JSON list of C-alpha atoms in Angstrom, two decimals:
[
{"chain": "A", "resi": 12, "resn": "MET", "atom": "CA", "xyz": [37.49, -21.84, -5.27]},
{"chain": "A", "resi": 13, "resn": "ALA", "atom": "CA", "xyz": [35.31, -19.24, -3.46]},
{"chain": "A", "resi": 14, "resn": "GLY", "atom": "CA", "xyz": [33.47, -18.39, -6.75]},
{"chain": "A", "resi": 15, "resn": "GLU", "atom": "CA", "xyz": [32.88, -22.15, -7.38]},
{"chain": "A", "resi": 16, "resn": "MET", "atom": "CA", "xyz": [31.29, -22.52, -3.85]},
{"chain": "A", "resi": 17, "resn": "LEU", "atom": "CA", "xyz": [29.13, -19.54, -4.45]},
{"chain": "A", "resi": 18, "resn": "HIS", "atom": "CA", "xyz": [28.08, -20.99, -7.73]},
{"chain": "A", "resi": 19, "resn": "ARG", "atom": "CA", "xyz": [27.01, -24.29, -6.11]},
{"chain": "A", "resi": 20, "resn": "ARG", "atom": "CA", "xyz": [25.03, -22.43, -3.38]},
{"chain": "A", "resi": 21, "resn": "ALA", "atom": "CA", "xyz": [23.14, -20.47, -6.00]},
{"chain": "A", "resi": 22, "resn": "HIS", "atom": "CA", "xyz": [21.79, -23.71, -7.53]},
{"chain": "A", "resi": 23, "resn": "TRP", "atom": "CA", "xyz": [19.94, -24.75, -4.45]},
{"chain": "A", "resi": 24, "resn": "LEU", "atom": "CA", "xyz": [18.60, -21.29, -3.65]},
{"chain": "A", "resi": 25, "resn": "PRO", "atom": "CA", "xyz": [15.15, -20.63, -5.10]},
{"chain": "A", "resi": 26, "resn": "PRO", "atom": "CA", "xyz": [14.91, -17.60, -7.56]},
{"chain": "A", "resi": 27, "resn": "PHE", "atom": "CA", "xyz": [14.23, -14.42, -5.69]},
{"chain": "A", "resi": 28, "resn": "ALA", "atom": "CA", "xyz": [10.69, -14.04, -7.03]},
{"chain": "A", "resi": 29, "resn": "GLU", "atom": "CA", "xyz": [9.73, -17.45, -5.60]},
{"chain": "A", "resi": 30, "resn": "TRP", "atom": "CA", "xyz": [10.50, -16.19, -2.06]},
{"chain": "A", "resi": 31, "resn": "PHE", "atom": "CA", "xyz": [7.34, -13.96, -2.25]},
{"chain": "A", "resi": 32, "resn": "GLU", "atom": "CA", "xyz": [4.93, -16.49, -3.89]},
{"chain": "A", "resi": 33, "resn": "ASP", "atom": "CA", "xyz": [3.38, -17.55, -0.50]},
{"chain": "A", "resi": 34, "resn": "PHE", "atom": "CA", "xyz": [2.67, -13.86, 0.52]},
{"chain": "A", "resi": 35, "resn": "PRO", "atom": "CA", "xyz": [-1.12, -13.11, 0.50]},
{"chain": "A", "resi": 36, "resn": "MET", "atom": "CA", "xyz": [-2.21, -11.38, -2.77]},
{"chain": "A", "resi": 37, "resn": "GLU", "atom": "CA", "xyz": [-3.21, -8.17, -0.77]},
{"chain": "A", "resi": 38, "resn": "LEU", "atom": "CA", "xyz": [0.32, -7.68, 0.39]},
{"chain": "A", "resi": 39, "resn": "ARG", "atom": "CA", "xyz": [1.98, -8.06, -3.03]},
{"chain": "A", "resi": 40, "resn": "MET", "atom": "CA", "xyz": [2.52, -5.13, -5.23]},
{"chain": "A", "resi": 41, "resn": "PRO", "atom": "CA", "xyz": [2.19, -5.28, -8.95]},
{"chain": "A", "resi": 42, "resn": "MET", "atom": "CA", "xyz": [5.62, -5.02, -10.71]},
{"chain": "A", "resi": 43, "resn": "GLY", "atom": "CA", "xyz": [6.75, -1.53, -11.33]},
{"chain": "A", "resi": 44, "resn": "GLU", "atom": "CA", "xyz": [4.66, -0.04, -8.50]},
{"chain": "A", "resi": 45, "resn": "HIS", "atom": "CA", "xyz": [6.16, 1.51, -5.34]},
{"chain": "A", "resi": 46, "resn": "MET", "atom": "CA", "xyz": [4.86, 1.46, -1.86]},
{"chain": "A", "resi": 47, "resn": "ILE", "atom": "CA", "xyz": [3.28, 4.61, -0.33]},
{"chain": "A", "resi": 48, "resn": "ARG", "atom": "CA", "xyz": [4.38, 5.32, 3.29]},
{"chain": "A", "resi": 49, "resn": "VAL", "atom": "CA", "xyz": [1.49, 5.75, 5.55]},
{"chain": "A", "resi": 50, "resn": "GLU", "atom": "CA", "xyz": [0.61, 6.46, 9.23]},
{"chain": "A", "resi": 51, "resn": "GLU", "atom": "CA", "xyz": [-2.62, 5.11, 10.66]},
{"chain": "A", "resi": 52, "resn": "SER", "atom": "CA", "xyz": [-4.25, 6.33, 13.85]},
{"chain": "A", "resi": 53, "resn": "GLU", "atom": "CA", "xyz": [-7.68, 6.73, 15.47]},
{"chain": "A", "resi": 54, "resn": "GLU", "atom": "CA", "xyz": [-8.66, 10.39, 16.30]},
{"chain": "A", "resi": 55, "resn": "ASP", "atom": "CA", "xyz": [-11.96, 11.88, 17.43]},
{"chain": "A", "resi": 56, "resn": "GLY", "atom": "CA", "xyz": [-14.15, 8.78, 16.48]},
{"chain": "A", "resi": 57, "resn": "ALA", "atom": "CA", "xyz": [-12.42, 8.43, 13.01]},
{"chain": "A", "resi": 58, "resn": "TYR", "atom": "CA", "xyz": [-9.94, 6.11, 11.52]},
{"chain": "A", "resi": 59, "resn": "VAL", "atom": "CA", "xyz": [-7.25, 8.31, 9.93]},
{"chain": "A", "resi": 60, "resn": "VAL", "atom": "CA", "xyz": [-4.69, 7.36, 7.40]},
{"chain": "A", "resi": 61, "resn": "ARG", "atom": "CA", "xyz": [-1.89, 9.97, 6.40]},
{"chain": "A", "resi": 62, "resn": "ALA", "atom": "CA", "xyz": [0.01, 9.07, 3.29]},
{"chain": "A", "resi": 63, "resn": "GLU", "atom": "CA", "xyz": [3.20, 10.80, 2.05]},
{"chain": "A", "resi": 64, "resn": "LEU", "atom": "CA", "xyz": [2.66, 11.99, -1.58]},
{"chain": "A", "resi": 65, "resn": "PRO", "atom": "CA", "xyz": [4.92, 14.89, -2.29]},
{"chain": "A", "resi": 66, "resn": "GLY", "atom": "CA", "xyz": [5.04, 16.38, -5.64]},
{"chain": "A", "resi": 67, "resn": "ILE", "atom": "CA", "xyz": [1.60, 14.95, -6.68]},
{"chain": "A", "resi": 68, "resn": "ASP", "atom": "CA", "xyz": [-1.48, 16.92, -7.97]},
{"chain": "A", "resi": 69, "resn": "PRO", "atom": "CA", "xyz": [-4.21, 15.13, -6.07]},
{"chain": "A", "resi": 70, "resn": "ALA", "atom": "CA", "xyz": [-6.92, 16.42, -8.59]},
{"chain": "A", "resi": 71, "resn": "LYS", "atom": "CA", "xyz": [-5.17, 14.62, -11.58]},
{"chain": "A", "resi": 72, "resn": "ASP", "atom": "CA", "xyz": [-2.71, 12.01, -10.06]},
{"chain": "A", "resi": 73, "resn": "VAL", "atom": "CA", "xyz": [-4.50, 10.39, -7.08]},
{"chain": "A", "resi": 74, "resn": "GLU", "atom": "CA", "xyz": [-7.35, 7.88, -7.00]},
{"chain": "A", "resi": 75, "resn": "ILE", "atom": "CA", "xyz": [-8.86, 6.63, -3.66]},
{"chain": "A", "resi": 76, "resn": "THR", "atom": "CA", "xyz": [-11.21, 3.74, -3.71]},
{"chain": "A", "resi": 77, "resn": "VAL", "atom": "CA", "xyz": [-12.96, 1.69, -1.02]},
{"chain": "A", "resi": 78, "resn": "ALA", "atom": "CA", "xyz": [-14.53, -1.71, -1.53]},
{"chain": "A", "resi": 79, "resn": "GLY", "atom": "CA", "xyz": [-15.07, -4.63, 0.79]},
{"chain": "A", "resi": 80, "resn": "GLY", "atom": "CA", "xyz": [-13.68, -2.86, 3.80]},
{"chain": "A", "resi": 81, "resn": "VAL", "atom": "CA", "xyz": [-10.26, -2.14, 1.99]},
{"chain": "A", "resi": 82, "resn": "LEU", "atom": "CA", "xyz": [-9.25, 1.49, 1.31]},
{"chain": "A", "resi": 83, "resn": "THR", "atom": "CA", "xyz": [-6.81, 1.69, -1.71]},
{"chain": "A", "resi": 84, "resn": "VAL", "atom": "CA", "xyz": [-4.80, 4.91, -2.60]},
{"chain": "A", "resi": 85, "resn": "HIS", "atom": "CA", "xyz": [-3.28, 4.81, -6.02]},
{"chain": "A", "resi": 86, "resn": "ALA", "atom": "CA", "xyz": [-1.03, 7.74, -7.35]},
{"chain": "A", "resi": 87, "resn": "GLU", "atom": "CA", "xyz": [0.96, 8.44, -10.55]},
{"chain": "A", "resi": 88, "resn": "ARG", "atom": "CA", "xyz": [3.94, 10.68, -10.53]},
{"chain": "A", "resi": 89, "resn": "SER", "atom": "CA", "xyz": [5.66, 12.28, -13.49]},
{"chain": "A", "resi": 90, "resn": "GLU", "atom": "CA", "xyz": [8.21, 14.97, -12.60]},
{"chain": "A", "resi": 91, "resn": "GLU", "atom": "CA", "xyz": [11.06, 16.51, -14.53]},
{"chain": "A", "resi": 92, "resn": "LYS", "atom": "CA", "xyz": [13.78, 18.67, -13.04]},
{"chain": "A", "resi": 93, "resn": "LYS", "atom": "CA", "xyz": [15.99, 20.59, -15.39]},
{"chain": "A", "resi": 94, "resn": "GLU", "atom": "CA", "xyz": [19.30, 22.27, -14.66]},
{"chain": "A", "resi": 95, "resn": "LYS", "atom": "CA", "xyz": [21.86, 23.92, -17.01]},
{"chain": "A", "resi": 96, "resn": "HIS", "atom": "CA", "xyz": [23.55, 20.71, -18.29]},
{"chain": "A", "resi": 97, "resn": "ARG", "atom": "CA", "xyz": [21.22, 17.93, -17.08]},
{"chain": "A", "resi": 98, "resn": "SER", "atom": "CA", "xyz": [17.69, 16.84, -16.52]},
{"chain": "A", "resi": 99, "resn": "GLU", "atom": "CA", "xyz": [16.28, 14.23, -14.17]},
{"chain": "A", "resi": 100, "resn": "PHE", "atom": "CA", "xyz": [13.04, 12.40, -14.28]},
{"chain": "A", "resi": 101, "resn": "ARG", "atom": "CA", "xyz": [11.11, 10.99, -11.33]},
{"chain": "A", "resi": 102, "resn": "TYR", "atom": "CA", "xyz": [8.05, 8.99, -12.19]},
{"chain": "A", "resi": 103, "resn": "GLY", "atom": "CA", "xyz": [6.09, 5.88, -11.36]},
{"chain": "A", "resi": 104, "resn": "SER", "atom": "CA", "xyz": [2.94, 4.43, -9.85]},
{"chain": "A", "resi": 105, "resn": "PHE", "atom": "CA", "xyz": [2.38, 4.29, -6.06]},
{"chain": "A", "resi": 106, "resn": "THR", "atom": "CA", "xyz": [-0.21, 2.02, -4.53]},
{"chain": "A", "resi": 107, "resn": "ARG", "atom": "CA", "xyz": [-1.22, 1.20, -0.95]},
{"chain": "A", "resi": 108, "resn": "SER", "atom": "CA", "xyz": [-4.24, -0.90, 0.30]},
{"chain": "A", "resi": 109, "resn": "ILE", "atom": "CA", "xyz": [-5.27, -0.83, 3.92]},
{"chain": "A", "resi": 110, "resn": "ARG", "atom": "CA", "xyz": [-7.89, -2.96, 5.59]},
{"chain": "A", "resi": 111, "resn": "LEU", "atom": "CA", "xyz": [-10.43, -0.59, 7.40]},
{"chain": "A", "resi": 112, "resn": "PRO", "atom": "CA", "xyz": [-11.48, -1.44, 11.02]},
{"chain": "A", "resi": 113, "resn": "GLU", "atom": "CA", "xyz": [-14.99, -2.70, 11.68]},
{"chain": "A", "resi": 114, "resn": "GLY", "atom": "CA", "xyz": [-17.63, -0.10, 12.01]},
{"chain": "A", "resi": 115, "resn": "VAL", "atom": "CA", "xyz": [-16.17, 2.30, 9.38]},
{"chain": "A", "resi": 116, "resn": "ASN", "atom": "CA", "xyz": [-18.96, 4.13, 7.48]},
{"chain": "A", "resi": 117, "resn": "GLU", "atom": "CA", "xyz": [-17.64, 3.85, 3.94]},
{"chain": "A", "resi": 118, "resn": "GLU", "atom": "CA", "xyz": [-20.12, 6.43, 2.61]},
{"chain": "A", "resi": 119, "resn": "ASP", "atom": "CA", "xyz": [-18.72, 9.14, 4.95]},
{"chain": "A", "resi": 120, "resn": "ILE", "atom": "CA", "xyz": [-15.00, 8.77, 4.06]},
{"chain": "A", "resi": 121, "resn": "SER", "atom": "CA", "xyz": [-13.25, 12.12, 3.24]},
{"chain": "A", "resi": 122, "resn": "ALA", "atom": "CA", "xyz": [-9.80, 13.12, 1.97]},
{"chain": "A", "resi": 123, "resn": "THR", "atom": "CA", "xyz": [-7.69, 16.25, 2.07]},
{"chain": "A", "resi": 124, "resn": "TYR", "atom": "CA", "xyz": [-4.30, 16.96, 0.69]},
{"chain": "A", "resi": 125, "resn": "ASP", "atom": "CA", "xyz": [-1.86, 19.52, 2.21]},
{"chain": "A", "resi": 126, "resn": "LYS", "atom": "CA", "xyz": [1.81, 20.06, 1.83]},
{"chain": "A", "resi": 127, "resn": "GLY", "atom": "CA", "xyz": [2.52, 16.69, 0.33]},
{"chain": "A", "resi": 128, "resn": "VAL", "atom": "CA", "xyz": [0.45, 14.64, 2.76]},
{"chain": "A", "resi": 129, "resn": "LEU", "atom": "CA", "xyz": [-2.84, 13.08, 1.88]},
{"chain": "A", "resi": 130, "resn": "THR", "atom": "CA", "xyz": [-5.09, 12.59, 4.80]},
{"chain": "A", "resi": 131, "resn": "VAL", "atom": "CA", "xyz": [-8.11, 10.12, 4.63]},
{"chain": "A", "resi": 132, "resn": "LYS", "atom": "CA", "xyz": [-10.69, 10.13, 7.45]},
{"chain": "A", "resi": 133, "resn": "ALA", "atom": "CA", "xyz": [-13.11, 7.29, 7.87]},
{"chain": "A", "resi": 134, "resn": "PRO", "atom": "CA", "xyz": [-15.68, 7.84, 10.67]},
{"chain": "A", "resi": 135, "resn": "ILE", "atom": "CA", "xyz": [-16.23, 4.87, 12.95]},
{"chain": "A", "resi": 136, "resn": "GLY", "atom": "CA", "xyz": [-19.67, 3.97, 14.06]},
{"chain": "A", "resi": 137, "resn": "ALA", "atom": "CA", "xyz": [-20.86, 1.63, 16.69]},
{"chain": "A", "resi": 138, "resn": "VAL", "atom": "CA", "xyz": [-19.96, -2.01, 16.04]},
{"chain": "A", "resi": 139, "resn": "GLU", "atom": "CA", "xyz": [-22.87, -4.30, 16.87]},
{"chain": "A", "resi": 140, "resn": "LYS", "atom": "CA", "xyz": [-21.97, -7.89, 17.58]},
{"chain": "A", "resi": 141, "resn": "ALA", "atom": "CA", "xyz": [-25.21, -9.38, 18.69]},
{"chain": "A", "resi": 142, "resn": "ALA", "atom": "CA", "xyz": [-25.00, -12.88, 20.13]},
{"chain": "A", "resi": 143, "resn": "ARG", "atom": "CA", "xyz": [-26.81, -15.59, 18.21]},
{"chain": "A", "resi": 144, "resn": "LYS", "atom": "CA", "xyz": [-28.13, -18.79, 19.58]},
{"chain": "A", "resi": 145, "resn": "ILE", "atom": "CA", "xyz": [-27.34, -21.88, 17.65]},
{"chain": "A", "resi": 146, "resn": "GLU", "atom": "CA", "xyz": [-29.84, -24.71, 17.76]},
{"chain": "A", "resi": 147, "resn": "ILE", "atom": "CA", "xyz": [-28.50, -28.25, 18.13]},
{"chain": "A", "resi": 148, "resn": "THR", "atom": "CA", "xyz": [-30.19, -30.82, 15.96]},
{"chain": "A", "resi": 149, "resn": "GLY", "atom": "CA", "xyz": [-29.92, -34.50, 16.83]},
{"chain": "A", "resi": 150, "resn": "GLY", "atom": "CA", "xyz": [-29.49, -37.64, 14.91]},
{"chain": "A", "resi": 151, "resn": "SER", "atom": "CA", "xyz": [-31.85, -40.51, 15.22]}
]
């Protein structure tokens, strides 16, 4: 009886993948990719993003891009751990995109990697928001 009720409920629930169809595209992750954990802050006139990427060779396995005010960090991990009677693989793609605040100078963004943490610094300049007068045109 309980199994029959569960079966009936399953028919009116949408498939799991449909639950995420209304999410904005920039928040969705491609299948098979994992999220990178990040910490964002503002320090000494710079927007700072710290990302946990342990066991990664930043020279070979990390790509950082910036386009249209969005910073994207993409990493690939392939690690093998061998013991006497077993081996274990940990691998996958990791991606995280973060919208940068207004005023970031994209040309001066820098990145460092230390002890499994990638730190990206984006200097913030003055944000100029000049007022603009809008002329009103009349009909006849």
